[in-house]
Amino acid sequence: MSGATKWIGGHGTTIGGVIVDAGKFPWNNGRFPGFTEPSPDYHGLVYLDQFGYNSFITKARLEIMRNVGACQNPFGEFLLIQGLEALSLGKLKIL
């Protein structure tokens, strides 16, 4: 998880965040029962068995978005897009 407020928006006008998942994390190492044991929220679904390495992003979309309500308002999205359009130009200056 990363904050989008600073590196995408850059203006501090809205609060946002992103989840970046490469789909390569070993969720089956015994330390993450939320992925390897049946989920009571989804009728016993075992995320790792059903979705493999995509289980984190799937769980985030199914459970976390439902419970937290992770939905940006349209004007907040507009403000973030303003910074996103100029993101590549700013990175070229750094390089």
Short mmCIF file of the C-alpha atoms (twelve columns), coordinates in Angstrom:
data_MODEL
# 
_entry.id   MODEL 
# 
loop_
_atom_site.group_PDB 
_atom_site.id 
_atom_site.type_symbol 
_atom_site.label_atom_id 
_atom_site.label_alt_id 
_atom_site.label_comp_id 
_atom_site.label_asym_id 
_atom_site.label_seq_id 
_atom_site.Cartn_x 
_atom_site.Cartn_y 
_atom_site.Cartn_z 
_atom_site.pdbx_PDB_model_num 
ATOM 1  C CA . MET A 1  0.000   0.000   0.000   1 
ATOM 2  C CA . SER A 2  1.196   3.437   -0.823  1 
ATOM 3  C CA . GLY A 3  -0.127  6.944   -0.446  1 
ATOM 4  C CA . ALA A 4  -1.174  8.580   -3.680  1 
ATOM 5  C CA . THR A 5  -1.567  12.010  -2.124  1 
ATOM 6  C CA . LYS A 6  2.072   13.019  -2.547  1 
ATOM 7  C CA . TRP A 7  3.444   11.115  -5.530  1 
ATOM 8  C CA . ILE A 8  0.363   11.129  -7.782  1 
ATOM 9  C CA . GLY A 9  -1.496  14.261  -6.742  1 
ATOM 10 C CA . GLY A 10 1.455   16.290  -5.568  1 
ATOM 11 C CA . HIS A 11 -0.734  19.177  -4.464  1 
ATOM 12 C CA . GLY A 12 -2.094  17.954  -1.136  1 
ATOM 13 C CA . THR A 13 -5.628  18.705  -2.296  1 
ATOM 14 C CA . THR A 14 -7.036  15.211  -1.820  1 
ATOM 15 C CA . ILE A 15 -6.231  12.026  0.057   1 
ATOM 16 C CA . GLY A 16 -5.764  8.772   -1.834  1 
ATOM 17 C CA . GLY A 17 -3.903  5.507   -1.830  1 
ATOM 18 C CA . VAL A 18 -3.003  2.619   -4.095  1 
ATOM 19 C CA . ILE A 19 -2.370  -1.077  -3.656  1 
ATOM 20 C CA . VAL A 20 0.457   -2.505  -5.746  1 
ATOM 21 C CA . ASP A 21 0.573   -6.298  -5.920  1 
ATOM 22 C CA . ALA A 22 2.975   -8.197  -8.170  1 
ATOM 23 C CA . GLY A 23 1.222   -11.484 -7.426  1 
ATOM 24 C CA . LYS A 24 4.427   -13.255 -6.374  1 
ATOM 25 C CA . PHE A 25 4.221   -13.313 -2.563  1 
ATOM 26 C CA . PRO A 26 4.174   -16.808 -0.952  1 
ATOM 27 C CA . TRP A 27 0.928   -16.583 1.027   1 
ATOM 28 C CA . ASN A 28 1.114   -20.304 1.848   1 
ATOM 29 C CA . ASN A 29 3.993   -20.081 4.357   1 
ATOM 30 C CA . GLY A 30 1.661   -20.655 7.333   1 
ATOM 31 C CA . ARG A 31 1.650   -17.074 8.611   1 
ATOM 32 C CA . PHE A 32 -1.437  -15.808 6.784   1 
ATOM 33 C CA . PRO A 33 -4.546  -17.741 7.848   1 
ATOM 34 C CA . GLY A 34 -6.743  -15.142 6.159   1 
ATOM 35 C CA . PHE A 35 -5.636  -16.590 2.835   1 
ATOM 36 C CA . THR A 36 -5.234  -20.275 3.666   1 
ATOM 37 C CA . GLU A 37 -8.284  -20.923 5.863   1 
ATOM 38 C CA . PRO A 38 -11.949 -20.734 4.835   1 
ATOM 39 C CA . SER A 39 -13.434 -17.244 4.877   1 
ATOM 40 C CA . PRO A 40 -16.767 -17.119 6.718   1 
ATOM 41 C CA . ASP A 41 -17.652 -13.942 4.802   1 
ATOM 42 C CA . TYR A 42 -17.704 -15.791 1.486   1 
ATOM 43 C CA . HIS A 43 -19.192 -19.184 2.340   1 
ATOM 44 C CA . GLY A 44 -15.907 -20.917 3.149   1 
ATOM 45 C CA . LEU A 45 -13.898 -19.610 0.204   1 
ATOM 46 C CA . VAL A 46 -10.168 -20.322 0.568   1 
ATOM 47 C CA . TYR A 47 -8.480  -17.493 -1.312  1 
ATOM 48 C CA . LEU A 48 -5.161  -19.228 -1.898  1 
ATOM 49 C CA . ASP A 49 -6.794  -22.371 -3.298  1 
ATOM 50 C CA . GLN A 50 -9.133  -20.443 -5.558  1 
ATOM 51 C CA . PHE A 51 -6.945  -17.546 -6.735  1 
ATOM 52 C CA . GLY A 52 -3.339  -18.616 -6.137  1 
ATOM 53 C CA . TYR A 53 -0.884  -15.735 -6.108  1 
ATOM 54 C CA . ASN A 54 -3.673  -13.290 -6.964  1 
ATOM 55 C CA . SER A 55 -5.324  -13.968 -3.613  1 
ATOM 56 C CA . PHE A 56 -4.175  -10.697 -1.982  1 
ATOM 57 C CA . ILE A 57 -5.630  -8.360  -4.571  1 
ATOM 58 C CA . THR A 58 -8.785  -10.471 -4.792  1 
ATOM 59 C CA . LYS A 59 -9.256  -10.386 -1.016  1 
ATOM 60 C CA . ALA A 60 -8.642  -6.640  -1.044  1 
ATOM 61 C CA . ARG A 61 -11.316 -6.122  -3.664  1 
ATOM 62 C CA . LEU A 62 -13.873 -8.479  -2.152  1 
ATOM 63 C CA . GLU A 63 -13.516 -7.930  1.593   1 
ATOM 64 C CA . ILE A 64 -11.577 -4.752  2.289   1 
ATOM 65 C CA . MET A 65 -13.437 -2.579  -0.200  1 
ATOM 66 C CA . ARG A 66 -16.718 -3.924  1.123   1 
ATOM 67 C CA . ASN A 67 -15.840 -3.347  4.787   1 
ATOM 68 C CA . VAL A 68 -13.937 -0.067  4.526   1 
ATOM 69 C CA . GLY A 69 -15.761 1.497   1.604   1 
ATOM 70 C CA . ALA A 70 -12.619 2.390   -0.290  1 
ATOM 71 C CA . CYS A 71 -14.194 4.567   -2.922  1 
ATOM 72 C CA . GLN A 72 -12.856 7.963   -3.933  1 
ATOM 73 C CA . ASN A 73 -15.294 10.759  -4.679  1 
ATOM 74 C CA . PRO A 74 -15.365 11.962  -8.300  1 
ATOM 75 C CA . PHE A 75 -13.824 15.363  -7.585  1 
ATOM 76 C CA . GLY A 76 -11.017 13.745  -5.594  1 
ATOM 77 C CA . GLU A 77 -10.311 11.476  -8.561  1 
ATOM 78 C CA . PHE A 78 -10.239 14.498  -10.859 1 
ATOM 79 C CA . LEU A 79 -7.647  16.176  -8.639  1 
ATOM 80 C CA . LEU A 80 -5.471  13.045  -8.579  1 
ATOM 81 C CA . ILE A 81 -5.696  12.688  -12.353 1 
ATOM 82 C CA . GLN A 82 -4.403  16.247  -12.731 1 
ATOM 83 C CA . GLY A 83 -1.202  15.196  -10.986 1 
ATOM 84 C CA . LEU A 84 -1.068  11.836  -12.753 1 
ATOM 85 C CA . GLU A 85 -0.994  13.484  -16.169 1 
ATOM 86 C CA . ALA A 86 2.172   15.373  -15.232 1 
ATOM 87 C CA . LEU A 87 3.807   12.512  -13.294 1 
ATOM 88 C CA . SER A 88 6.019   11.368  -16.177 1 
ATOM 89 C CA . LEU A 89 7.295   14.906  -16.776 1 
ATOM 90 C CA . GLY A 90 8.315   15.265  -13.159 1 
ATOM 91 C CA . LYS A 91 10.101  11.909  -13.180 1 
ATOM 92 C CA . LEU A 92 12.043  12.906  -16.316 1 
ATOM 93 C CA . LYS A 93 13.374  15.963  -14.477 1 
ATOM 94 C CA . ILE A 94 14.623  13.728  -11.658 1 
ATOM 95 C CA . LEU A 95 16.458  11.422  -14.065 1 
# 
